[in-house]
PDB file of C-alpha atoms and ligand atoms in Angstrom:
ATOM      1  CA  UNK A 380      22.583  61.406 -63.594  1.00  0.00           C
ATOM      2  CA  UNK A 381      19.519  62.418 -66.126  1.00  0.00           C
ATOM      3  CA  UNK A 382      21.000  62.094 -69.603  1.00  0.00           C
ATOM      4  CA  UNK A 383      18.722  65.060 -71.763  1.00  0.00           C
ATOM      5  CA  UNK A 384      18.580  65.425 -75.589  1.00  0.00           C
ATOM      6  CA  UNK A 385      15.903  67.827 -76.297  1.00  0.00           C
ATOM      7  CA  UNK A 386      15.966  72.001 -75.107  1.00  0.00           C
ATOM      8  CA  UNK A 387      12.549  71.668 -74.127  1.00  0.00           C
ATOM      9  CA  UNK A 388      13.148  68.855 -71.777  1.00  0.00           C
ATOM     10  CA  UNK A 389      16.104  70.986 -70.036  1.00  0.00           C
ATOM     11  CA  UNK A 390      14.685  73.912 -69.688  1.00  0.00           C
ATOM     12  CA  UNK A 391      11.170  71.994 -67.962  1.00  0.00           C
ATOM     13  CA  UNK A 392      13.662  70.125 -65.831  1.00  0.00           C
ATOM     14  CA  UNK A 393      16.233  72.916 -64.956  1.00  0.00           C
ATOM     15  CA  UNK A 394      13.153  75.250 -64.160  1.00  0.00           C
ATOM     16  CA  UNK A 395      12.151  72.690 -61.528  1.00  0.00           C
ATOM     17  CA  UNK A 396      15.124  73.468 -59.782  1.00  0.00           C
ATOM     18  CA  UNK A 397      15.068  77.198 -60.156  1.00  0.00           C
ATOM     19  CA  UNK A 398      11.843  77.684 -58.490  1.00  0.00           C
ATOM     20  CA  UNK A 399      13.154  75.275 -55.674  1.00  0.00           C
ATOM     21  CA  UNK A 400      15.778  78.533 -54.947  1.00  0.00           C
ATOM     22  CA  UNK A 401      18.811  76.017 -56.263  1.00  0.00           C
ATOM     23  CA  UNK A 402      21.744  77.250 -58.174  1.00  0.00           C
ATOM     24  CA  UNK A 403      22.898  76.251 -61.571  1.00  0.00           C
ATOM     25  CA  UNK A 404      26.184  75.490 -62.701  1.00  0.00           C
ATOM     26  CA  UNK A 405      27.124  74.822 -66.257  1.00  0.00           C
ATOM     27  CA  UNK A 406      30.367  73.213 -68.048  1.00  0.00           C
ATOM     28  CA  UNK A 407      30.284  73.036 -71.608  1.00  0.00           C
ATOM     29  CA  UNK A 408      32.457  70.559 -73.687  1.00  0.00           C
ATOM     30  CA  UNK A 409      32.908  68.655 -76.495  1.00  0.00           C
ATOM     31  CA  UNK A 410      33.391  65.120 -74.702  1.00  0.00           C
ATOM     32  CA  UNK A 411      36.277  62.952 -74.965  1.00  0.00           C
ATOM     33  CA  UNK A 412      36.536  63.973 -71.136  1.00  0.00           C
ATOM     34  CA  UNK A 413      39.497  63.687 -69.435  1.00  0.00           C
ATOM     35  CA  UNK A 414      40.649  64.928 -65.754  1.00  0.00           C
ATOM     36  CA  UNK A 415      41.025  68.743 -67.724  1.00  0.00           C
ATOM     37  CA  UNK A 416      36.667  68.840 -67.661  1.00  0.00           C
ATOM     38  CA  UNK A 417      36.765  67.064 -64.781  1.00  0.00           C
ATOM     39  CA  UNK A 418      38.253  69.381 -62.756  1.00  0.00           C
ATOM     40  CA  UNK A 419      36.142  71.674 -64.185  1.00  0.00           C
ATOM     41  CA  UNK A 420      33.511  69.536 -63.102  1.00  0.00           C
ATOM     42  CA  UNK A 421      34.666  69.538 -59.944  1.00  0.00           C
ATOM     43  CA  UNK A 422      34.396  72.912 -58.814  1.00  0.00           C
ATOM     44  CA  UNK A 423      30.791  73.462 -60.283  1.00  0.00           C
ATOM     45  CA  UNK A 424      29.496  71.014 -57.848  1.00  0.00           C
ATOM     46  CA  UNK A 425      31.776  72.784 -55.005  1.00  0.00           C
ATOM     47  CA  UNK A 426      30.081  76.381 -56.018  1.00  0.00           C
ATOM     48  CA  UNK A 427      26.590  75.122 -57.265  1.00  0.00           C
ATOM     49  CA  UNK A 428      23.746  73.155 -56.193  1.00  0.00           C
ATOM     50  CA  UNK A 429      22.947  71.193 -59.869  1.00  0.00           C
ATOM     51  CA  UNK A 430      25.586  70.762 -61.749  1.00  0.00           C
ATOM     52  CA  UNK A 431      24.655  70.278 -65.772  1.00  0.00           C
ATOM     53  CA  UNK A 432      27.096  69.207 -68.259  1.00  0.00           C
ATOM     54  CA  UNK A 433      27.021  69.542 -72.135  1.00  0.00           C
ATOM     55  CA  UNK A 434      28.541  67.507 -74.688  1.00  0.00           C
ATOM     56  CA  UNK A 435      28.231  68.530 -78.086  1.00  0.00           C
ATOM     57  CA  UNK A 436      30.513  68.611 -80.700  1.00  0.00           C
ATOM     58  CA  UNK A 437      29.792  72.132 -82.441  1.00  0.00           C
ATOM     59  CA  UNK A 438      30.504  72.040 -86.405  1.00  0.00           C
ATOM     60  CA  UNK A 439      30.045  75.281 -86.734  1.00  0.00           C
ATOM     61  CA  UNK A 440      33.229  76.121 -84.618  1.00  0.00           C
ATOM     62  CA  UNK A 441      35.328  73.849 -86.474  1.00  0.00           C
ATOM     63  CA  UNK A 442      37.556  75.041 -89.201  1.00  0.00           C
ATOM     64  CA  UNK A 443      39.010  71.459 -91.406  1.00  0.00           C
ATOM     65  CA  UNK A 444      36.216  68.727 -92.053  1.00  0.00           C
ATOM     66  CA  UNK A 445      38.980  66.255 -91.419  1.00  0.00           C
ATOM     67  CA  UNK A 446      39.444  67.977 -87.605  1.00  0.00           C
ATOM     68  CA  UNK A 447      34.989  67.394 -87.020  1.00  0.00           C
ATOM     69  CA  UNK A 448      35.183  64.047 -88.822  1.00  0.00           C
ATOM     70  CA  UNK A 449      37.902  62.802 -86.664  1.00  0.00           C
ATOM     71  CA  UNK A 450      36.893  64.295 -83.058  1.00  0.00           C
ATOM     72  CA  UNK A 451      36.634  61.316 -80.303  1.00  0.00           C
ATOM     73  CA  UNK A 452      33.339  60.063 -79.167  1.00  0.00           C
ATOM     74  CA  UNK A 453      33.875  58.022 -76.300  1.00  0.00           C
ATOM     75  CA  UNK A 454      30.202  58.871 -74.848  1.00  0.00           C
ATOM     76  CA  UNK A 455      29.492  55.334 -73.138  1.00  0.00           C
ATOM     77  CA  UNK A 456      32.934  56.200 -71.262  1.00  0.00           C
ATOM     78  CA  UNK A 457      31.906  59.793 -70.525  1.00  0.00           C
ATOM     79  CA  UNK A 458      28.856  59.105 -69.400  1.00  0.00           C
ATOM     80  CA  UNK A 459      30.453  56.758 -67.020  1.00  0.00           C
ATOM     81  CA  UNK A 460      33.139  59.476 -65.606  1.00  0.00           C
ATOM     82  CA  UNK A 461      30.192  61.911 -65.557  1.00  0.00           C
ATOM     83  CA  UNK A 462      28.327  59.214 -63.093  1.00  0.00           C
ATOM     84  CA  UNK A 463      31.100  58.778 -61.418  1.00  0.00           C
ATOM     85  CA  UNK A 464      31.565  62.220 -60.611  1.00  0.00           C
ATOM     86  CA  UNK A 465      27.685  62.956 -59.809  1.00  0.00           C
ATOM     87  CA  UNK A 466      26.968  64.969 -62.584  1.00  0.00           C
ATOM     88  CA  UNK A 467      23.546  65.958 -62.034  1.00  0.00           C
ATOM     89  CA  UNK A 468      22.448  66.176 -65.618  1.00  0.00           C
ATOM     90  CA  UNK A 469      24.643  65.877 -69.501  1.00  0.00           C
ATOM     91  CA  UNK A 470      22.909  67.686 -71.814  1.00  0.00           C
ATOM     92  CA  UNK A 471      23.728  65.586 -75.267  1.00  0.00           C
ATOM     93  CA  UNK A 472      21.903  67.142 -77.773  1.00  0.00           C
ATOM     94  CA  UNK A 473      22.341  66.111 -81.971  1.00  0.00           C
ATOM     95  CA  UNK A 474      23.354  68.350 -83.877  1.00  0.00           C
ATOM     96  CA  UNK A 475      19.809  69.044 -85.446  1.00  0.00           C
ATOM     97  CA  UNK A 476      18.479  69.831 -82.062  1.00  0.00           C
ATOM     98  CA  UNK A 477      20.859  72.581 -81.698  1.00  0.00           C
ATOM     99  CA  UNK A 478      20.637  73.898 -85.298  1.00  0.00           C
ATOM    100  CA  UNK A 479      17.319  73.161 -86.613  1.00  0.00           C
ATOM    101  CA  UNK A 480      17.807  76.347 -89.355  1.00  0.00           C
ATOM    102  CA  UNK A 481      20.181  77.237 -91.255  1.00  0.00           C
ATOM    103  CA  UNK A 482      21.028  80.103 -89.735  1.00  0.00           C
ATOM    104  CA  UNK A 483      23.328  83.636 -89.676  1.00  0.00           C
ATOM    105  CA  UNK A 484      24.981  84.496 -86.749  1.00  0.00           C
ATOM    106  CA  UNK A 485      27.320  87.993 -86.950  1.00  0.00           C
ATOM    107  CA  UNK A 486      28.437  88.752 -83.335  1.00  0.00           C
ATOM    108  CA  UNK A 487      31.945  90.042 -83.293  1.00  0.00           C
ATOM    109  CA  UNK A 488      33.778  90.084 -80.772  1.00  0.00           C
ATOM    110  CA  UNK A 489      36.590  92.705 -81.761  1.00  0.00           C
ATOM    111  CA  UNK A 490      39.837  92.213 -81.719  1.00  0.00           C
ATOM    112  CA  UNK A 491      40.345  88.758 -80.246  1.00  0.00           C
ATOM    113  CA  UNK A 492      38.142  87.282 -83.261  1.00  0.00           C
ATOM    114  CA  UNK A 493      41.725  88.302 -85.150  1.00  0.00           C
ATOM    115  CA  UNK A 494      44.121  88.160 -82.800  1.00  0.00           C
ATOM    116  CA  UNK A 495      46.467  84.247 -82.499  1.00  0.00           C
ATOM    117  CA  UNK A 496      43.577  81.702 -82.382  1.00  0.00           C
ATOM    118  CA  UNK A 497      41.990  84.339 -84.648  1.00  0.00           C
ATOM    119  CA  UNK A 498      44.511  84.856 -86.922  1.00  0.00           C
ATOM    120  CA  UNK A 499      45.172  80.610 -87.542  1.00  0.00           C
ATOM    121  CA  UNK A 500      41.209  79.700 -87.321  1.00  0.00           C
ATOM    122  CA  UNK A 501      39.237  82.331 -89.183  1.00  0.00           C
ATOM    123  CA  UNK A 502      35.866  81.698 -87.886  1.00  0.00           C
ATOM    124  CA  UNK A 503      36.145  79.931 -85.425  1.00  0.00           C
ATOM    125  CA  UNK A 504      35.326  82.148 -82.331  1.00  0.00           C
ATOM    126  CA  UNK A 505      32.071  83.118 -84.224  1.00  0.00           C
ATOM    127  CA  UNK A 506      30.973  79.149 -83.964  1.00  0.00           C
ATOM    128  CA  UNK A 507      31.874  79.163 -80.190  1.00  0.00           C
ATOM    129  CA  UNK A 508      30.298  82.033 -79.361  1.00  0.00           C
ATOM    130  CA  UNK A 509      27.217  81.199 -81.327  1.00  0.00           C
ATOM    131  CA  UNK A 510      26.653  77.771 -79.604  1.00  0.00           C
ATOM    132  CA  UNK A 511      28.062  78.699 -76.371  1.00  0.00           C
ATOM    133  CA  UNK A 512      25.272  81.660 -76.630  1.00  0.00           C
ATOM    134  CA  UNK A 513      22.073  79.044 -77.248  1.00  0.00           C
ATOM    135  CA  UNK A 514      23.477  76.629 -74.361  1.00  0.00           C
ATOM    136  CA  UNK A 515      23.416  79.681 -71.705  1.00  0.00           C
ATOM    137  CA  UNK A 516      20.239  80.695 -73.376  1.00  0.00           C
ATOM    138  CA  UNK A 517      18.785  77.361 -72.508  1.00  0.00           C
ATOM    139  CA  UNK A 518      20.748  76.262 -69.198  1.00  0.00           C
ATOM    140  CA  UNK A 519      20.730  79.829 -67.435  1.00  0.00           C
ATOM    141  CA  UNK A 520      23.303  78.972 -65.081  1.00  0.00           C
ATOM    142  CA  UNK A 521      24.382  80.899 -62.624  1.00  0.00           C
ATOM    143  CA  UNK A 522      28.018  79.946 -62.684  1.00  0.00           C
ATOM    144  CA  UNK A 523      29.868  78.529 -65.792  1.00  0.00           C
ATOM    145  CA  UNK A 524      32.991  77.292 -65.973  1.00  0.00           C
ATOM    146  CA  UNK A 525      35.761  77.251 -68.440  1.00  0.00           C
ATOM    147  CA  UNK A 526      39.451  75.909 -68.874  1.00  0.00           C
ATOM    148  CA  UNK A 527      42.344  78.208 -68.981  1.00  0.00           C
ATOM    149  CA  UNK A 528      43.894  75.852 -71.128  1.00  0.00           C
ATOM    150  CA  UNK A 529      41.678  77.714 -73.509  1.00  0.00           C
ATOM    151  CA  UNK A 530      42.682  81.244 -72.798  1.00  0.00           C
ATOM    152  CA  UNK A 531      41.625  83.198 -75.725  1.00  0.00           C
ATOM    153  CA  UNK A 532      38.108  81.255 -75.689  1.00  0.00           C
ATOM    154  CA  UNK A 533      37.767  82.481 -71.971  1.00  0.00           C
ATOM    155  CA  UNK A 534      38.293  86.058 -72.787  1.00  0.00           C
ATOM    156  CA  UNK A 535      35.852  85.889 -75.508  1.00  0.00           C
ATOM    157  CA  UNK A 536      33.454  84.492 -73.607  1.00  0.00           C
ATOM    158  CA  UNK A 537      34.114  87.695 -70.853  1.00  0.00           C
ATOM    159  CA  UNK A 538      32.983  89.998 -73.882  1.00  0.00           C
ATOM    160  CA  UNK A 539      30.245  87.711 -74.473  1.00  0.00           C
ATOM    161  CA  UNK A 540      28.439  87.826 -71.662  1.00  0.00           C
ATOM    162  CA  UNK A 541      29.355  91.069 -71.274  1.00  0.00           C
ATOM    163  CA  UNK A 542      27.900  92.680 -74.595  1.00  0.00           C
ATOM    164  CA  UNK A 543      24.603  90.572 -73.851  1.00  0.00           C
ATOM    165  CA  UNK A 544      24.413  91.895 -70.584  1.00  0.00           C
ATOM    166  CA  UNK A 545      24.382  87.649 -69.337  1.00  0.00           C
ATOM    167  CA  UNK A 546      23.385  87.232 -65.534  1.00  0.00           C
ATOM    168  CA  UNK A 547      25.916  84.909 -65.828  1.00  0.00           C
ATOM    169  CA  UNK A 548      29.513  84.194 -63.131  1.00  0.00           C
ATOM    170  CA  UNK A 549      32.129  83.033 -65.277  1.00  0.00           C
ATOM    171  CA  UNK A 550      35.015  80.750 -63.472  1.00  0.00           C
ATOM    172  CA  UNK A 551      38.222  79.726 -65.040  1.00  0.00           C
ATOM    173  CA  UNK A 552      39.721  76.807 -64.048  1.00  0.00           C
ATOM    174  CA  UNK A 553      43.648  76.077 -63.894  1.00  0.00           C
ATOM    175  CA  UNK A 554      45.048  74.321 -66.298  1.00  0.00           C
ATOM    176  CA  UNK A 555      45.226  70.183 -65.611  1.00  0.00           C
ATOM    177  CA  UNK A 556      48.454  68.784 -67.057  1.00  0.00           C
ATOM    178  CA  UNK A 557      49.683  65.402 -67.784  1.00  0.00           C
ATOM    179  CA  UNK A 558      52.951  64.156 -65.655  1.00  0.00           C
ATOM    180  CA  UNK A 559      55.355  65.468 -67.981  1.00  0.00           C
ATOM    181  CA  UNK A 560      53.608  69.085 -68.426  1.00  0.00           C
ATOM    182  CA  UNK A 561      51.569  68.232 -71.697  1.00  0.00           C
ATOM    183  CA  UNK A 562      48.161  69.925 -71.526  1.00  0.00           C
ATOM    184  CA  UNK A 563      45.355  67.277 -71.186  1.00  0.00           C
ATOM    185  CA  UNK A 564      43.152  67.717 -74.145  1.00  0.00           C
ATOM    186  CA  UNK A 565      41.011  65.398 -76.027  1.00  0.00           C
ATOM    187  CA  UNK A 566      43.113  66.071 -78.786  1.00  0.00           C
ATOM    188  CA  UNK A 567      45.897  63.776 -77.552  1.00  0.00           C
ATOM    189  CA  UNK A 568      44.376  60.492 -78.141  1.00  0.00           C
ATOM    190  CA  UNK A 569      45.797  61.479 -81.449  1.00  0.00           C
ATOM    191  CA  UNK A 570      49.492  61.629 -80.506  1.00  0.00           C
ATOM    192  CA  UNK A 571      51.187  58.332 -81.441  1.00  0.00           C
ATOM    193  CA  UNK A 572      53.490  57.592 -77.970  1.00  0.00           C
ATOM    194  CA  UNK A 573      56.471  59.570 -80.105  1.00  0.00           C
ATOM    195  CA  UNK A 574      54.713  62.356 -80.855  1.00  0.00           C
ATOM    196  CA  UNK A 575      53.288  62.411 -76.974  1.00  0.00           C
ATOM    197  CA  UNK A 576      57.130  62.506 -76.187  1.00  0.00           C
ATOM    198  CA  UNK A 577      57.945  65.316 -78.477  1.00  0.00           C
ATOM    199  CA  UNK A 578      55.084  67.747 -77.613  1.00  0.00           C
ATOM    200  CA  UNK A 579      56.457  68.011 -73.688  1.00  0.00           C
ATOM    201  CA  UNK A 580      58.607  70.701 -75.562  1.00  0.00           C
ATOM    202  CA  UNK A 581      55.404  73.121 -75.209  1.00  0.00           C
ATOM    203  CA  UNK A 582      55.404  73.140 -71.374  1.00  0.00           C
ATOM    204  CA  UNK A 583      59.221  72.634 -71.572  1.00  0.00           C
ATOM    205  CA  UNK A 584      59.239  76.216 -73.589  1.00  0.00           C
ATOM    206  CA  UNK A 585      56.446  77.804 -71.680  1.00  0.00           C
ATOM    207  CA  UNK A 586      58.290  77.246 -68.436  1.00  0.00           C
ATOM    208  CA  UNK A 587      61.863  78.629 -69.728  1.00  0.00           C
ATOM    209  CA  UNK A 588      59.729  81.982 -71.079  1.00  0.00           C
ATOM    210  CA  UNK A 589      58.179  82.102 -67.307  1.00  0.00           C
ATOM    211  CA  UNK A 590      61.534  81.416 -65.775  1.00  0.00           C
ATOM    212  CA  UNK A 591      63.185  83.794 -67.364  1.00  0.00           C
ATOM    213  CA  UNK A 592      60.743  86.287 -67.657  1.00  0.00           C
ATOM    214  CA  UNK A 593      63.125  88.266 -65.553  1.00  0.00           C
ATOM    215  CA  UNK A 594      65.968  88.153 -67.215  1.00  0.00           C
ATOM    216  CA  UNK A 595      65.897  88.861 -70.821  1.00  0.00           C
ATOM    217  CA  UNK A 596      63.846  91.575 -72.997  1.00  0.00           C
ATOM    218  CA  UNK A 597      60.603  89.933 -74.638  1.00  0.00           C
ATOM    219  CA  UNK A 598      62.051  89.803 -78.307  1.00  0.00           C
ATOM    220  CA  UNK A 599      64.987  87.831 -76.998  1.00  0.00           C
ATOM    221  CA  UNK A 600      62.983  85.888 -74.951  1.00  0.00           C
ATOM    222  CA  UNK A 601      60.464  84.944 -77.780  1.00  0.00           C
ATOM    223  CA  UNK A 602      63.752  84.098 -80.138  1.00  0.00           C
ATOM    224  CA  UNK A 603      65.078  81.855 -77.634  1.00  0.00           C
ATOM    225  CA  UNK A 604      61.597  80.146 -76.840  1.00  0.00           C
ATOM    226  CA  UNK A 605      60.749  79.550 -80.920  1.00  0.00           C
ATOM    227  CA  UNK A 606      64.268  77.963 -80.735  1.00  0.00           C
ATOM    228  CA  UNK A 607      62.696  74.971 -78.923  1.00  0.00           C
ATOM    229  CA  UNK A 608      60.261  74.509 -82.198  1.00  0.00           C
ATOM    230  CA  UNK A 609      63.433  74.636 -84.791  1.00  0.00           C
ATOM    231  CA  UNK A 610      65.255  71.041 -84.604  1.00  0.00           C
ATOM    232  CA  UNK A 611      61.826  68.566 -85.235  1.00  0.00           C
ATOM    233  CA  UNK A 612      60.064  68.318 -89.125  1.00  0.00           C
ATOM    234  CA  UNK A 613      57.069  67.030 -86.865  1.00  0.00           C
ATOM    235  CA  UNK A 614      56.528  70.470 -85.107  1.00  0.00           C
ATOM    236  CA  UNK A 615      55.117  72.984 -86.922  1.00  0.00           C
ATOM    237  CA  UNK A 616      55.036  76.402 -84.847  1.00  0.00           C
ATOM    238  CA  UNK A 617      52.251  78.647 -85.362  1.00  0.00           C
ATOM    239  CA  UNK A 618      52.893  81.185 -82.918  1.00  0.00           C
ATOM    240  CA  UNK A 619      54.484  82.035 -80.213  1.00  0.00           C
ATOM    241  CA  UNK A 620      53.295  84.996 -78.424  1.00  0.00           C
ATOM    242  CA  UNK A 621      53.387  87.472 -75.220  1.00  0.00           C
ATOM    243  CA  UNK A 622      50.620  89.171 -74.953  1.00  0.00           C
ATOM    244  CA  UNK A 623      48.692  91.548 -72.106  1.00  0.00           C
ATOM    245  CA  UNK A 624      46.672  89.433 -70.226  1.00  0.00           C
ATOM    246  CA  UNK A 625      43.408  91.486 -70.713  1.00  0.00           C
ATOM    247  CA  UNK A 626      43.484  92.332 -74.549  1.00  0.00           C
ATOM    248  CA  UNK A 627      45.923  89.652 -76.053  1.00  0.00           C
ATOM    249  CA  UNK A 628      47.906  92.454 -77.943  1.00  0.00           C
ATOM    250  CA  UNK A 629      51.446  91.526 -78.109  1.00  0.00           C
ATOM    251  CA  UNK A 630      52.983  93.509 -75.420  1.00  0.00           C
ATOM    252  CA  UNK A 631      56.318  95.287 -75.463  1.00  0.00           C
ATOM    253  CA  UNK A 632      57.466  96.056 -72.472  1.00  0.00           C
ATOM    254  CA  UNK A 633      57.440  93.956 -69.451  1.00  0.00           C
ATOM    255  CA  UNK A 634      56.261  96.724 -66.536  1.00  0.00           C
ATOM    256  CA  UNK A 635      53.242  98.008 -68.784  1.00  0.00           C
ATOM    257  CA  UNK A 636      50.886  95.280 -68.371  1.00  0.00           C
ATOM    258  CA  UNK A 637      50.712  91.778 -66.696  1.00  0.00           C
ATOM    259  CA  UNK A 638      51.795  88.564 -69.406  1.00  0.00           C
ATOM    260  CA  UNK A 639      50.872  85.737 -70.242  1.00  0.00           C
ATOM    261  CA  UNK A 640      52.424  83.061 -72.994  1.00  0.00           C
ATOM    262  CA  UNK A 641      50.531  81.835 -75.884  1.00  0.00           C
ATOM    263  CA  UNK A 642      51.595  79.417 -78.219  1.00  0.00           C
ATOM    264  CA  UNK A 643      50.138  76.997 -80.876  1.00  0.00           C
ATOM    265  CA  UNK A 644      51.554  74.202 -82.902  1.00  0.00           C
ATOM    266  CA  UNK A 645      51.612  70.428 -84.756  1.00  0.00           C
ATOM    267  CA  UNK A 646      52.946  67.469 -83.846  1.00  0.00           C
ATOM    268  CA  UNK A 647      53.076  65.395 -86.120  1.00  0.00           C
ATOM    269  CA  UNK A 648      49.183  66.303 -87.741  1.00  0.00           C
ATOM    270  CA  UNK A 649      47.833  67.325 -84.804  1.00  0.00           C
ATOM    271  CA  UNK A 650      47.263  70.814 -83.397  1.00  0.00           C
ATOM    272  CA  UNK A 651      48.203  71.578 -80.027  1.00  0.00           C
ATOM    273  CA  UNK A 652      47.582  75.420 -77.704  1.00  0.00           C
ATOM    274  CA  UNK A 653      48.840  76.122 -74.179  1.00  0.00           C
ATOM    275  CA  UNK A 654      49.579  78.871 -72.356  1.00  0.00           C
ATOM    276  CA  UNK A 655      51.250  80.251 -69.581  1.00  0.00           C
ATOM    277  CA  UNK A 656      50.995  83.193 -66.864  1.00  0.00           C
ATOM    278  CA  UNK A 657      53.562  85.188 -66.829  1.00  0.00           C
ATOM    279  CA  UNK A 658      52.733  87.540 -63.890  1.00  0.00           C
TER     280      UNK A 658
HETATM  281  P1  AMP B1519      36.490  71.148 -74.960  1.00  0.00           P
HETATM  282  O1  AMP B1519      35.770  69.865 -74.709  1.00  0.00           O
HETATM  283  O2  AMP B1519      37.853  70.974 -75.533  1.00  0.00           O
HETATM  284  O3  AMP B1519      35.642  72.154 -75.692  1.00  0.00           O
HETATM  285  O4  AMP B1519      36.745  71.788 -73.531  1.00  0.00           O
HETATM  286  C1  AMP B1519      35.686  72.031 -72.629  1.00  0.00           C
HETATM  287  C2  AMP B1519      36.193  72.864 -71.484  1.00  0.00           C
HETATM  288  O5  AMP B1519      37.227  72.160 -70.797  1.00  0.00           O
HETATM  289  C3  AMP B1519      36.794  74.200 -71.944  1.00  0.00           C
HETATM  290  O6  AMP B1519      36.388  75.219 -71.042  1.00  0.00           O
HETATM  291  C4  AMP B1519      38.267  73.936 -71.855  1.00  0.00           C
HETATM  292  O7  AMP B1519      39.046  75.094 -71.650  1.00  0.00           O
HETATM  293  C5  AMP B1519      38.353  73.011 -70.656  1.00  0.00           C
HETATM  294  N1  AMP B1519      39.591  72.235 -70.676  1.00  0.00           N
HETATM  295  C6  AMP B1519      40.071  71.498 -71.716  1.00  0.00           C
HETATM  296  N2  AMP B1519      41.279  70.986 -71.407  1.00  0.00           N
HETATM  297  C7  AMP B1519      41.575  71.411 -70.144  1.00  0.00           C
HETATM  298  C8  AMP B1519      42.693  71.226 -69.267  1.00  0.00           C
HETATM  299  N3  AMP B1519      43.751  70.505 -69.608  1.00  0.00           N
HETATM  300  N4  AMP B1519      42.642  71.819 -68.059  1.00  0.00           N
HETATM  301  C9  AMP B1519      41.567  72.581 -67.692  1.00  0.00           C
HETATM  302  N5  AMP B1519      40.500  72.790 -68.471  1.00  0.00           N
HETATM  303  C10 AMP B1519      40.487  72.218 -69.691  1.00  0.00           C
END
């Protein structure tokens, strides 16, 4: 695997490939891997002829110091999984390379910069979408591929490349779960093995919303599921939400559009999101 740090070295080294007819495939991250990028990993190589990976962990996206100042950096074990895997090439770029000015960026994406992850982390879409904008700038790919574990990030990456008019296939990959339905994330490393315990209750009440989908009208069916978040001091709902899979409004009635389950919380200090389809 070729381990890059500047943008001009990638681009002269991607561009090798390009003119060689070879596709690109691109998965951004944030390290701390774990089997969730992996997978995503995975099915770039399946799709693509040269795989590139990017680890950088974006300040710009994040909205507590405390959150950026705490973030894992495992990168002698990443770069090992990455290997392992046949990663063609990890982009790992400081932060200066990335952000040499100090500079504005004012895209807005509409409603989903407002909307859940919007509402609880003001901001934050507008630092994804401004680094995830410079990487594609620089990589080019022809696929990329991102985690449905991060829903709302997915869709606003859609809009993205749509309002820029990207050449670019996006993919989204399932959703890679622990045994006991927690979400892998590199957040997790900060669950003590209690808290790990305790935060099953997200799948726990994503699966009861999808199981009873059926059964019970959505405001009774969002009571019941907040219900799971009452009877712990160490969980800390933020919200809870059924929403159209397309927009992320909240949606009313079940026949109208196609759901899907959002929710976001603490355990213990640490924030948590997962989602389910609904239909
Ligand atoms: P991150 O490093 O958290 O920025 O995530 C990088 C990419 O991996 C994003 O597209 C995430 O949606 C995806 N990802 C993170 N966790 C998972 C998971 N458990 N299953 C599938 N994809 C994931």
């Amino acid at each position: 695997m070729k381990i890059i740090k500047t943008k001009l070295e990638l681009s002269n080294y991607l561009n090798t490939f390009r003119e060689l007819g070879l596709t690109i495939g691109f998965v951004p991250t944030m390290g701390a891997l774990h089997q969730g990028h992996l997978s995503l990993l995975q099915q770039c190589k399946l799709k693509c002829n040269v795989s590139v990976v990017s680890i950088f962990v974006n300040p710009t996206q994040f909205n507590h110091p405390n959150d950026l100042l705490g973030y894992p950096k495992p990168i002698e074990q990443d770069i090992e999984l990455l290997t392992q895997l046949g990663c063609d090439v990890l982009f790992l770029p400081e932060v200066a390379e990335m952000y040499p000015n100090d500079e504005q960026w004012e895209y807005h994406v509409g409603d989903l910069d407002y909307l859940l992850e919007g509402e609880f982390r003001p901001g934050h879409y507008r630092g994804v979408t401004q680094i995830v904008y410079k990487l594609f700038n620089l990589v080019k790919p022809d696929f990329a591929f991102f985690g449905q574990k991060d829903y709302q990030q997915f869709l606003v990456i859609k809009k993205l490349i749509a309002d820029f008019d990207l050449k670019i296939n996006l993919v989204a990959c399932a959703i890679i779960r622990e045994k006991n339905g927690l979400a892998m994330s590199s957040r997790n490393v900060r669950l003590n093995a209690q808290e790990k315990e305790k935060a099953q209750l997200i799948y726990q009440s994503l699966l009861f919303v999808k199981e009873n989908y059926a059964h019970y009208e959505i405001d009774e069916l969002l009571d019941k599921a907040k219900q799971f978040y009452l009877n712990d001091a160490d969980i800390k709902l933020e919200y809870f939400s059924i929403c159209d899979q397309e927009t992320l409004e909240p949606i009313t009635a079940k026949n109208i559009s196609k759901g899907i389950a959002l929710v976001a919380c603490f355990v213990g200090e640490t924030r948590l999101i997962d989602n389910m389809m609904l239909d």
